[in-house]
Coordinates of C-alpha atoms (C1' of nucleotides) in Angstrom, one line a residue:
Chain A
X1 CA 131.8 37.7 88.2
X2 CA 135.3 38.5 89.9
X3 CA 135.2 37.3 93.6
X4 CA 135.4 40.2 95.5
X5 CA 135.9 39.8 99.2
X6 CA 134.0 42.1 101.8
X7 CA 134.5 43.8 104.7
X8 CA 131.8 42.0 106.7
X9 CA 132.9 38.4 105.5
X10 CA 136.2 38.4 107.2
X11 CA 135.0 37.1 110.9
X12 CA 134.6 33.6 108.7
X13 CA 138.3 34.1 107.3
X14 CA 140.5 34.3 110.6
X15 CA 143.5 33.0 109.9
X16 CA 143.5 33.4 105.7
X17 CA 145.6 35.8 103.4
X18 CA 143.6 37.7 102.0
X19 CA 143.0 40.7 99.6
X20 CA 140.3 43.5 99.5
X21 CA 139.9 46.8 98.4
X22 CA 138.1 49.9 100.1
X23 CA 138.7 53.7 101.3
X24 CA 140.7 54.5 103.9
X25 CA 139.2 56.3 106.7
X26 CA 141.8 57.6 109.5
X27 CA 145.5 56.7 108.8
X28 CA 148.0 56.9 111.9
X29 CA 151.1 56.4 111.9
X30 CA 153.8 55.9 114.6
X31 CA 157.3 55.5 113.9
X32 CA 157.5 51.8 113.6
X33 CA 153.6 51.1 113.5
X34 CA 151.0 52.6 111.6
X35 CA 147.3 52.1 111.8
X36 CA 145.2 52.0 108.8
X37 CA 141.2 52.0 108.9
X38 CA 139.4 50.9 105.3
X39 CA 135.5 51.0 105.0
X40 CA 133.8 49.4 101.9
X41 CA 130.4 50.0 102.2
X42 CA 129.4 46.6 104.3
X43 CA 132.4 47.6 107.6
X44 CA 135.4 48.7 108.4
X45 CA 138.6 47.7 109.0
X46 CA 141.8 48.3 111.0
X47 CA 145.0 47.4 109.1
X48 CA 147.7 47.0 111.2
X49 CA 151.7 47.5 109.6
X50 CA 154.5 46.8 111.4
X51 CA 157.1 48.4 109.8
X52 CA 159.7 45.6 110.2
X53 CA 157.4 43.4 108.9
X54 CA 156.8 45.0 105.3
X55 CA 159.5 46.7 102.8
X56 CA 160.4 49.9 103.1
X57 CA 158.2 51.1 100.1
X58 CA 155.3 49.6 101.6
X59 CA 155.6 51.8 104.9
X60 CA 156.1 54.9 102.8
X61 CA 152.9 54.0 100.4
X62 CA 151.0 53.6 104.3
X63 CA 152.6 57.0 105.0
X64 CA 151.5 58.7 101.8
X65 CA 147.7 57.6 102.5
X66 CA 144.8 60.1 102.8
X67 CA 141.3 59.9 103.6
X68 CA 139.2 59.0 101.3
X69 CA 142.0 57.2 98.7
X70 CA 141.1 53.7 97.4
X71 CA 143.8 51.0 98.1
X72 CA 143.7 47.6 97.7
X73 CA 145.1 45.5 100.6
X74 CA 146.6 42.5 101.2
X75 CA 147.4 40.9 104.5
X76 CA 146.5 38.0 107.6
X77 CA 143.3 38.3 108.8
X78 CA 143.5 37.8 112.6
X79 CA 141.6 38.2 115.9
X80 CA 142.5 40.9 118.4
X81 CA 140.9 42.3 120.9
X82 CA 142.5 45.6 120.3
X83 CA 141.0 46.3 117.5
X84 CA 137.1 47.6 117.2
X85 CA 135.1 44.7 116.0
X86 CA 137.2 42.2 117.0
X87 CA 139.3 41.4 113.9
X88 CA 142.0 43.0 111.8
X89 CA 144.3 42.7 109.0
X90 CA 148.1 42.6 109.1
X91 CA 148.8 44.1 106.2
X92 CA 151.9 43.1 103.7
X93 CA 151.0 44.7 100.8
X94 CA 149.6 47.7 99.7
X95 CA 148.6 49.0 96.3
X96 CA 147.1 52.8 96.0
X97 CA 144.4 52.5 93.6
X98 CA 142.7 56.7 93.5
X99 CA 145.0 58.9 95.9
X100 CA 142.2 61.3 97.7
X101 CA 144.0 65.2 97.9
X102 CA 142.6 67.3 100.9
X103 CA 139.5 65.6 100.7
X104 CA 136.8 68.0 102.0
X105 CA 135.4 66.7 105.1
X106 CA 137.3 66.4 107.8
X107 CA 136.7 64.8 111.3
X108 CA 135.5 67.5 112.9
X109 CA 132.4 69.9 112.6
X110 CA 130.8 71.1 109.6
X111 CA 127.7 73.5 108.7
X112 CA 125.1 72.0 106.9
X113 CA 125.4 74.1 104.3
X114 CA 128.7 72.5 103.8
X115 CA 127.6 69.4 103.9
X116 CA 125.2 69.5 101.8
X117 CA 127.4 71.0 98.9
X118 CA 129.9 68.2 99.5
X119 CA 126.3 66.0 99.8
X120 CA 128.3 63.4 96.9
X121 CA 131.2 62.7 99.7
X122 CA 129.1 63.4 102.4
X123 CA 127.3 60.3 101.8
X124 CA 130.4 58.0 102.8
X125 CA 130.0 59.1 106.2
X126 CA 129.1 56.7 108.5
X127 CA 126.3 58.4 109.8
X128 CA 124.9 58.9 105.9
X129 CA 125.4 55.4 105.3
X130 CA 123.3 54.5 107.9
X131 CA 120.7 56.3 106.9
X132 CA 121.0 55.4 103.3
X133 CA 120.6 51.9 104.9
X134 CA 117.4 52.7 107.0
X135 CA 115.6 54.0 104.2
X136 CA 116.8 50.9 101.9
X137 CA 115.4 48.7 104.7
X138 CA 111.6 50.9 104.8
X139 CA 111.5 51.1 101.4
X140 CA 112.0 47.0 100.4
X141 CA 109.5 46.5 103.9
X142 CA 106.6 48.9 101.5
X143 CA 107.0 46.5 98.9
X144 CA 106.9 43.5 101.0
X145 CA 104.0 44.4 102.8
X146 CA 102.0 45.6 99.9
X147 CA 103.5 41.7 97.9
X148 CA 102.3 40.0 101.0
X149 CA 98.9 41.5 101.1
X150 CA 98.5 40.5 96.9
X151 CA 98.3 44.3 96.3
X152 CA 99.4 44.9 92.6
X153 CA 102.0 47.7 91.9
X154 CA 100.8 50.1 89.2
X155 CA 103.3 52.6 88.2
X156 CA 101.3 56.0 87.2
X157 CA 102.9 58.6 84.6
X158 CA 105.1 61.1 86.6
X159 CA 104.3 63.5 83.0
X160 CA 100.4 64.6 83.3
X161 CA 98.2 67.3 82.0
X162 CA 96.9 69.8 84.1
X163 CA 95.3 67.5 87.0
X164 CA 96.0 67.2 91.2
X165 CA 96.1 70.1 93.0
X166 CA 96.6 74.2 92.3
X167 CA 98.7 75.3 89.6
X168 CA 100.8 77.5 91.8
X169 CA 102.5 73.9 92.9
X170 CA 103.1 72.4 89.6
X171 CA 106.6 72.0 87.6
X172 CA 106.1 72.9 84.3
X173 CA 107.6 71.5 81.0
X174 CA 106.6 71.9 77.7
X175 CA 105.3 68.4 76.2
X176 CA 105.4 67.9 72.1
X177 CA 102.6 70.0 70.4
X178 CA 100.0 69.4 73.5
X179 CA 101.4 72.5 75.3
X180 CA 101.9 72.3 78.9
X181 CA 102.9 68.9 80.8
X182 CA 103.4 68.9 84.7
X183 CA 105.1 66.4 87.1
X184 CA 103.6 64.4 88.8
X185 CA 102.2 65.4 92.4
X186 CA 100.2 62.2 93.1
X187 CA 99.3 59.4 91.2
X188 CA 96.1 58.7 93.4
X189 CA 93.5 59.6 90.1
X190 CA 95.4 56.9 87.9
X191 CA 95.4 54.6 90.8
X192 CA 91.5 55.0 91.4
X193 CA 91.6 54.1 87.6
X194 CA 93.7 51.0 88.0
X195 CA 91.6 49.7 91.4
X196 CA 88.3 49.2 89.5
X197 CA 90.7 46.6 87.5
X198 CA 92.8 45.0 89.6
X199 CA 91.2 45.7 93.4
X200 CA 94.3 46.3 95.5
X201 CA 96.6 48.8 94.2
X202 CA 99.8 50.9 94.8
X203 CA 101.8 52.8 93.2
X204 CA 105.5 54.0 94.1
X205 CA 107.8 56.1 93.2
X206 CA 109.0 60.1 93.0
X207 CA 106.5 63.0 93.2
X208 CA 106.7 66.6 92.6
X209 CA 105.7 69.7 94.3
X210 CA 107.0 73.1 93.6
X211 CA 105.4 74.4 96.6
X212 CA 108.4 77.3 98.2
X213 CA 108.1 75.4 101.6
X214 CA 111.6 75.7 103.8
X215 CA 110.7 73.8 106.5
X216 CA 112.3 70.4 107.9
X217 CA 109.2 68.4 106.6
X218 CA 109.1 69.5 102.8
X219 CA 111.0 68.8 100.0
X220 CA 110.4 69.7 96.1
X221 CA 111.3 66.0 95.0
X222 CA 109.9 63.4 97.4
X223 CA 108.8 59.4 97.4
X224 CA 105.6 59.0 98.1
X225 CA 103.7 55.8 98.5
X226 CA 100.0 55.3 97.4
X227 CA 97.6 52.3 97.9
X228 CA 94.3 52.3 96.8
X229 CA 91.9 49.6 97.5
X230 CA 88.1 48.9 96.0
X231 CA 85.5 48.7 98.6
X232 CA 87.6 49.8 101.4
X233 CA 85.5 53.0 103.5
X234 CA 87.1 55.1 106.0
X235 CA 87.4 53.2 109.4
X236 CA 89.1 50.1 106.4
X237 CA 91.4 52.3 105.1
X238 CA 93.1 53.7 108.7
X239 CA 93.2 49.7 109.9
X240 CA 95.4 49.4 106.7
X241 CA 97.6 52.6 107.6
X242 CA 97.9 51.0 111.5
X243 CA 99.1 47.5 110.2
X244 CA 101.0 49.0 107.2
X245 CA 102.8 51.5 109.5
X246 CA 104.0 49.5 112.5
X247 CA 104.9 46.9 109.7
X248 CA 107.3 49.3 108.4
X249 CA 108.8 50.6 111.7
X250 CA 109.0 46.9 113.6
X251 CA 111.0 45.7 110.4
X252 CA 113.8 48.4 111.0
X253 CA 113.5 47.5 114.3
X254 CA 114.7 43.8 113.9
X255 CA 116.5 44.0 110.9
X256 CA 118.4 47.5 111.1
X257 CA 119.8 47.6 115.5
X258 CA 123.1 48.3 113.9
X259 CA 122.3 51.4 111.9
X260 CA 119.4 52.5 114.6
X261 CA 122.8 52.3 116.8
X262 CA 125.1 54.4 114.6
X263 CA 122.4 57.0 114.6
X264 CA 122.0 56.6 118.4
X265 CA 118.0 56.3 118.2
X266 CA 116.1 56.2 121.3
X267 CA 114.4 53.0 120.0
X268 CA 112.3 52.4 123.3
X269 CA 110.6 55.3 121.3
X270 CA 109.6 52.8 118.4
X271 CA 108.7 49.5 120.0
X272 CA 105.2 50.4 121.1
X273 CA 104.4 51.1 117.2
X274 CA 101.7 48.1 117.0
X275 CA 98.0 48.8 115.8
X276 CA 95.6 49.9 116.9
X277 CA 96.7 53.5 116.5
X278 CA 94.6 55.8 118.8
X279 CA 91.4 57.5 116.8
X280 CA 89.9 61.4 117.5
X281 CA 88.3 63.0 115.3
X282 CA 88.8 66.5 114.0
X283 CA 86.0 67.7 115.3
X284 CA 87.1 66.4 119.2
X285 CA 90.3 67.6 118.4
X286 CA 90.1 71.1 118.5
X287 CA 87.9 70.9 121.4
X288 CA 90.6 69.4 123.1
X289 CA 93.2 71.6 121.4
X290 CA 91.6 74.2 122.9
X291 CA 90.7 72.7 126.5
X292 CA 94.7 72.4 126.3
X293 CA 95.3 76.4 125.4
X294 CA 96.1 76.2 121.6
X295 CA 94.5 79.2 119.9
X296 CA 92.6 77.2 116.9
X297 CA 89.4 77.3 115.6
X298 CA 87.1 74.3 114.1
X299 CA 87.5 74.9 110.5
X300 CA 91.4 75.3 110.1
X301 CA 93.7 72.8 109.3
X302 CA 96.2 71.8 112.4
X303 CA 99.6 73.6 112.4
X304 CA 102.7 72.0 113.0
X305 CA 102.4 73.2 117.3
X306 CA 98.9 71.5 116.9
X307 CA 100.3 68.1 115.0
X308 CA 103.1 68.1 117.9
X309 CA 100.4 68.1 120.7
X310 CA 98.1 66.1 119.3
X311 CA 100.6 63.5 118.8
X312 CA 101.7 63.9 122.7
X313 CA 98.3 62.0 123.4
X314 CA 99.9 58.6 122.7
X315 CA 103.0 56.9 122.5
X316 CA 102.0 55.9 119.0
X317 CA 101.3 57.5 116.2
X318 CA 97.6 59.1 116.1
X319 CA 94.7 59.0 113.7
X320 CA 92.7 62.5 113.1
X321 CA 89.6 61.7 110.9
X322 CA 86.6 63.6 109.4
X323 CA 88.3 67.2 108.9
X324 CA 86.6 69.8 107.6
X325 CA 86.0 69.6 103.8
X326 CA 87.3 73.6 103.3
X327 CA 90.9 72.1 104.4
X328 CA 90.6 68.9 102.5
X329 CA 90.8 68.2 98.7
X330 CA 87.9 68.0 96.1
X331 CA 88.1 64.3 95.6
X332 CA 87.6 63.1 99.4
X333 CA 83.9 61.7 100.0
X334 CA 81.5 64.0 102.2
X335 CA 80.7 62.5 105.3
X336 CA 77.1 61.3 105.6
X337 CA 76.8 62.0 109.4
X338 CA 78.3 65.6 109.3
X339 CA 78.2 67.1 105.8
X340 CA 80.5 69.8 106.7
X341 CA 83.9 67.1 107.3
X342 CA 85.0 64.8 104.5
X343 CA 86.0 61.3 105.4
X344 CA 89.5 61.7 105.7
X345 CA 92.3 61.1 107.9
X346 CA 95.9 62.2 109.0
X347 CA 98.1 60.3 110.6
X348 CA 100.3 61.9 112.8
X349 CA 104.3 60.5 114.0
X350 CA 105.6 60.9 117.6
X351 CA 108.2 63.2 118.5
X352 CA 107.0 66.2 116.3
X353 CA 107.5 64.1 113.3
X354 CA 104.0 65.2 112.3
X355 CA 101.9 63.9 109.5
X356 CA 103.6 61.0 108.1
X357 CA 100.2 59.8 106.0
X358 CA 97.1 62.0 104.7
X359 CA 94.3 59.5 103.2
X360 CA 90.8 59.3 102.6
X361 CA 87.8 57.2 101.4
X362 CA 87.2 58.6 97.9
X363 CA 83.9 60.6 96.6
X364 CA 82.1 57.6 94.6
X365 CA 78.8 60.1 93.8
X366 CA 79.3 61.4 90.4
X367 CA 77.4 64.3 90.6
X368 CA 78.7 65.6 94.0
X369 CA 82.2 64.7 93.0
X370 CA 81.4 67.3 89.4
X371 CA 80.0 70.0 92.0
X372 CA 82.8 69.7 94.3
X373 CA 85.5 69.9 91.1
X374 CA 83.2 73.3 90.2
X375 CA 83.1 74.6 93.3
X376 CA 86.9 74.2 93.4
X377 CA 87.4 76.4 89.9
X378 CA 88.9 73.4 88.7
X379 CA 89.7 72.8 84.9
X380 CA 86.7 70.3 84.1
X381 CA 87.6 68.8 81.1
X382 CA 90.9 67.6 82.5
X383 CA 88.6 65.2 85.1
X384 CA 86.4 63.6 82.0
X385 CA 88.3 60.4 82.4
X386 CA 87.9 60.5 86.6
X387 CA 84.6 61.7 86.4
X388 CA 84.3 58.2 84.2
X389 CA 85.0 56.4 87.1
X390 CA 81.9 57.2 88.9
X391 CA 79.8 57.0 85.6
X392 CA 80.7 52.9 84.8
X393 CA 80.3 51.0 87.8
X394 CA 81.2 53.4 90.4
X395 CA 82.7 51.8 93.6
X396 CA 83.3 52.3 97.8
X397 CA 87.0 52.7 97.6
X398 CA 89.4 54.5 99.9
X399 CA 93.5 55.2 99.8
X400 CA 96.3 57.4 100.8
X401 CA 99.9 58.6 100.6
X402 CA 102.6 58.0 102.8
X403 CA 105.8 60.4 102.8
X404 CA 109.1 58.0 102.8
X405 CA 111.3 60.7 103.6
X406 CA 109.0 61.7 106.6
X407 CA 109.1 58.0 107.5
X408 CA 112.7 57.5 107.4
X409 CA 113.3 60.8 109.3
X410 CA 110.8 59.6 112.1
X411 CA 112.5 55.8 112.4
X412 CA 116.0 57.8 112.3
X413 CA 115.6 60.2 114.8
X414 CA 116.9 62.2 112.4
X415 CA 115.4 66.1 112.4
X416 CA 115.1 67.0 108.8
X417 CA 113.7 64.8 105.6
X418 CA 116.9 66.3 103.8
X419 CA 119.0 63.9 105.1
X420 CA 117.1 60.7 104.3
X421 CA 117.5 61.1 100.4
X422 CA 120.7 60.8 98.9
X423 CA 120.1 64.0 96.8
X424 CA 117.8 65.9 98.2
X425 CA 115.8 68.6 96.0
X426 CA 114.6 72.0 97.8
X427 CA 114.0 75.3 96.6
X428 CA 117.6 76.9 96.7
X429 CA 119.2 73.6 95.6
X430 CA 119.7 71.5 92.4
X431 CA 122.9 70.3 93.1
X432 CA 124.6 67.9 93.4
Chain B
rU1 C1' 105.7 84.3 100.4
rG2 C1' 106.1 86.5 105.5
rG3 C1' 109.1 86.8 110.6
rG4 C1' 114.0 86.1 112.9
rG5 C1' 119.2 85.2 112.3
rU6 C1' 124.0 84.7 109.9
rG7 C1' 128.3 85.5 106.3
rU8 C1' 136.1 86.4 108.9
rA9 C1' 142.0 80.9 106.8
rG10 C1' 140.1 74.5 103.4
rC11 C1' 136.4 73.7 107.8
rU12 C1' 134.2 75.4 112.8
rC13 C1' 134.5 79.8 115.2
rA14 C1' 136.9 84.3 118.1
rA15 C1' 138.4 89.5 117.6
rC16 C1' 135.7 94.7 123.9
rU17 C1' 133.3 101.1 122.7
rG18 C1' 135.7 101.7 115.3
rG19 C1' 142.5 101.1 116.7
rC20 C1' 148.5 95.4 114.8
rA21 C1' 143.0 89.6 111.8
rG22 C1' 143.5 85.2 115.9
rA23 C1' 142.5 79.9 117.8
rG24 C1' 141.2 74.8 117.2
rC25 C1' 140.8 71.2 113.4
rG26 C1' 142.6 69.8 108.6
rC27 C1' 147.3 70.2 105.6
rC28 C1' 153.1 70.1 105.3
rU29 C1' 157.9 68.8 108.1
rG30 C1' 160.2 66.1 112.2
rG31 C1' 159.5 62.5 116.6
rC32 C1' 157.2 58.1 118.7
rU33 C1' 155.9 49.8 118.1
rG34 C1' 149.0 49.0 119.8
rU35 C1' 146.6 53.6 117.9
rU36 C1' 140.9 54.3 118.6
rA37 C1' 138.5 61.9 116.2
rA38 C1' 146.2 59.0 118.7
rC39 C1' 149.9 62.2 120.9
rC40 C1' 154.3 65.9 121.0
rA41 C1' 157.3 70.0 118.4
rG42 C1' 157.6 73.3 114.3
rG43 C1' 155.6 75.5 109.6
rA44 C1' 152.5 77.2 105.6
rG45 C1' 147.7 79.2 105.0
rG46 C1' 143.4 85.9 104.6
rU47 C1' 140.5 90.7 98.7
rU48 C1' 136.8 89.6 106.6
rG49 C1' 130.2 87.4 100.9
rG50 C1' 130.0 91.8 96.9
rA51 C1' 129.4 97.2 95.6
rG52 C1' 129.2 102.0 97.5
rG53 C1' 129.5 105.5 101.8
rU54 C1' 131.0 107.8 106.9
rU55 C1' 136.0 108.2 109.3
rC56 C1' 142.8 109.9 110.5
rG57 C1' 141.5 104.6 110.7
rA58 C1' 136.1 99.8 109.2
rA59 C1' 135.6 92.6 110.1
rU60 C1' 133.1 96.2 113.4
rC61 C1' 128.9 101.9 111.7
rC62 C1' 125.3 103.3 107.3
rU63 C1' 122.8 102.0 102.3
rC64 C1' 122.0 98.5 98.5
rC65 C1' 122.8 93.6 96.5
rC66 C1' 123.9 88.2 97.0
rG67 C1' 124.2 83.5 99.7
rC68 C1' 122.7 80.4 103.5
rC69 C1' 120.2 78.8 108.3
rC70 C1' 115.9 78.6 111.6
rC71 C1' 110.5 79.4 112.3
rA72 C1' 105.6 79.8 109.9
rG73 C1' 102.2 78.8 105.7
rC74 C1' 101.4 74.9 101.8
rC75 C1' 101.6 69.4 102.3
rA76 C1' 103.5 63.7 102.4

RNA sequence: UGGGGUGUAGCUCAACUGGCAGAGCGCCUGGCUGUUAACCAGGAGGUUGGAGGUUCGAAUCCUCCCGCCCCAGCCA
């Protein structure tokens, strides 16, 4: 493996030649000194080139740059307090690697629609990188948490006959001689499947929802993380979310000040994410809702205005449990105490972020759960191999899905979940 | 799928009541030895989203189409 020297390394090379390659960001030039700032991914860099000091094609290559070419540099690496972050390069040499013509976005302002059609060099933006690094940092803090915690990651197919939700959200494909195929919208069934094995589960990747939603929370492609754990009920389940949340947002917290910085997050906004998480009910919700002037009635699922208020209540995020079983899905158990909720919950993020996680404790009863997938007009044969589950050694157990993208956006301060994936998928774009 | 906006130079926008299509940035040329989105001077750059219509005259008014943005619903 070549020995390739970065950006970040140089504070321990003060006083070495050395030579590095990277994009150049902003290139000034005066007439005798020009100014040359490199980034490679881990920093950047001012080059500094006196032109007495180099040949004279080496000050017209440093003349010819544009942002965004590649160069490789060669040069003293020394301390000066002139220069932002402390240490720069005197450059000597100067090869031009991928010369970058009128590359697209400039300095100043752009729409997002812009952007997001230049979204493969819109990522080298600092801003975008530190994003790119946020999410990097949640995801690897999922995987920890869930290693730590002996969970076992099951991976569930992402190609599945007709099974989740309604139809109307489903990509289609056509799939050998069986017909139909659809991706993936959950992999919560298989994972059911897989906890009667191996206890703790979790599956994550990639999940699929054709649903024509236009709205900063929703995205046709998303990552969605999904434990499910045997013998877990309700009030289990939302101590896991609580721990497994403020895991998450304290580990960006220590480990990610820099890009939090770049994106100029209010962090005082994060540190009080510690469990427990407050708890109301649905049911105490909309009471309170209402006490506070929001048109709702018990029986509908809370709007985005609703979520936002609700989530006022705290300075963390909030737990609404036990919703009606009309808003909930087929699967989610019926609560014992008030047959008309299910035992689910939601929980909701500061700062209008919204529902970040939607879980429940599971319907174990197999003959309620085959009235509930009737009642629903669902396709029964396609839920033999669930309904199995509750027919050989059925089992308490409880789980739920947390949105990464929503998570990212929440941690970042950022306002839409488009720009916490690097390719983003929504109705009106496939592309880049 | 509803409701509200918007489309003018590469980008972001301006152009009064229908009357010569403009600015900033970027780019090109020249100047400047410590710049921080450098600065100063000059220059190039346009089928006003598309198709029709009204008018002496349309970026501007009318009809249809297309793209995008925001909000809502669906959810994570």
């Amino acid at each position: 493996m070549s020995d390739v020297i970065r950006i970040k390394d140089l504070r321990n090379r003060v006083g070495q030649t050395v030579s590095l390659r990277g994009w150049v960001c902003t290139a000034r030039s005066s007439g005798k000194i020009a100014f040359v700032v490199l980034r490679d991914g881990t920093g950047n860099l001012q080059c500094v080139v006196s032109k007495n000091e180099v040949g004279e094609s080496v000050w017209e290559a440093v003349k010819a740059l544009t942002h965004e070419t590649s160069v490789k540099v060669t040069g003293g690496v020394r301390e000066d307090a002139r220069s932002p972050g402390g240490v720069e390069l005197g450059l000597t040499e100067l090869t031009i690697l991928g010369l970058s013509v009128d590359f697209p976005i400039t300095p100043k302002e752009h729409s997002t629609s812009f952007l997001f059609e230049h979204r493969h060099l819109w990522l080298r933006s600092k801003r975008q990188e530190a994003i790119m690094k946020v999410r990097h940092e949640v995801v690897q803090s999922i995987r920890d948490f869930f290693y730590e915690r002996d969970f076992c990651l099951v991976d569930t197919p992402l190609l599945t006959a007709a099974i989740g939700e309604e139809a109307g959200t489903l990509f289609e494909t056509e799939y050998f001689d069986l017909g139909k195929a659809y991706l993936a919208q959950t992999g919560q069934l298989y994972l059911e499947a897989a906890a009667a094995s191996l206890g703790m589960v979790y599956c994550f990747g990639p999940t699929f929802r054709a649903e024509k939603s236009k709205t900063r929370r929703h995205l046709a492609e998303f990552w969605m993380v999904e434990p499910e754990v045997a013998w877990y009920d309700s009030d289990d389940n939302m101590r896991l979310q609580e721990d497994f949340v403020s895991y998450v947002v304290q580990r960006c917290l220590e480990r990610r000040k820099t890009e939090l910085e770049v994106l100029e997050r209010d962090t005082s906004r994060l540190v009080p994410v510690e469990p427990p998480f407050p708890r109301v009910s649905y049911t105490d919700a909309i009471a309170r809702l209402q006490d506070e002037g929001r048109s709702i009635e018990w029986g509908k699922d809370l709007g985005a205005e609703d979520e936002t208020k609700v989530a006022t209540w705290s300075d963390k995020p909030v737990f609404v449990f036990n919703y009606p079983k009309e808003a909930k899905a087929f699967y989610m158990k019926r609560n014992p105490d008030d047959p008309r909720t299910v035992l689910s919950n939601d929980c909701l993020a500061p700062e209008g972020y919204g529902e970040i996680i939607g879980g429940s404790q599971r319907e174990d009863d197999h003959d309620i759960l085959l009235s509930r997938i009737r009642e629903e007009n669902l396709p029964e044969d396609a839920y033999d191999w669930y309904l199995d589950l509750r027919k050989y050694g059925t089992f308490v157990h409880s789980g739920f899905g947390m949105g990464v993208e929503r998570v990212v956006a929440w941690i970042c301060g950022v306002p839409h979940v488009r720009e916490t994936i690097a390719f983003p998928r929504q109705m009106h774009r496939i592309r880049p």
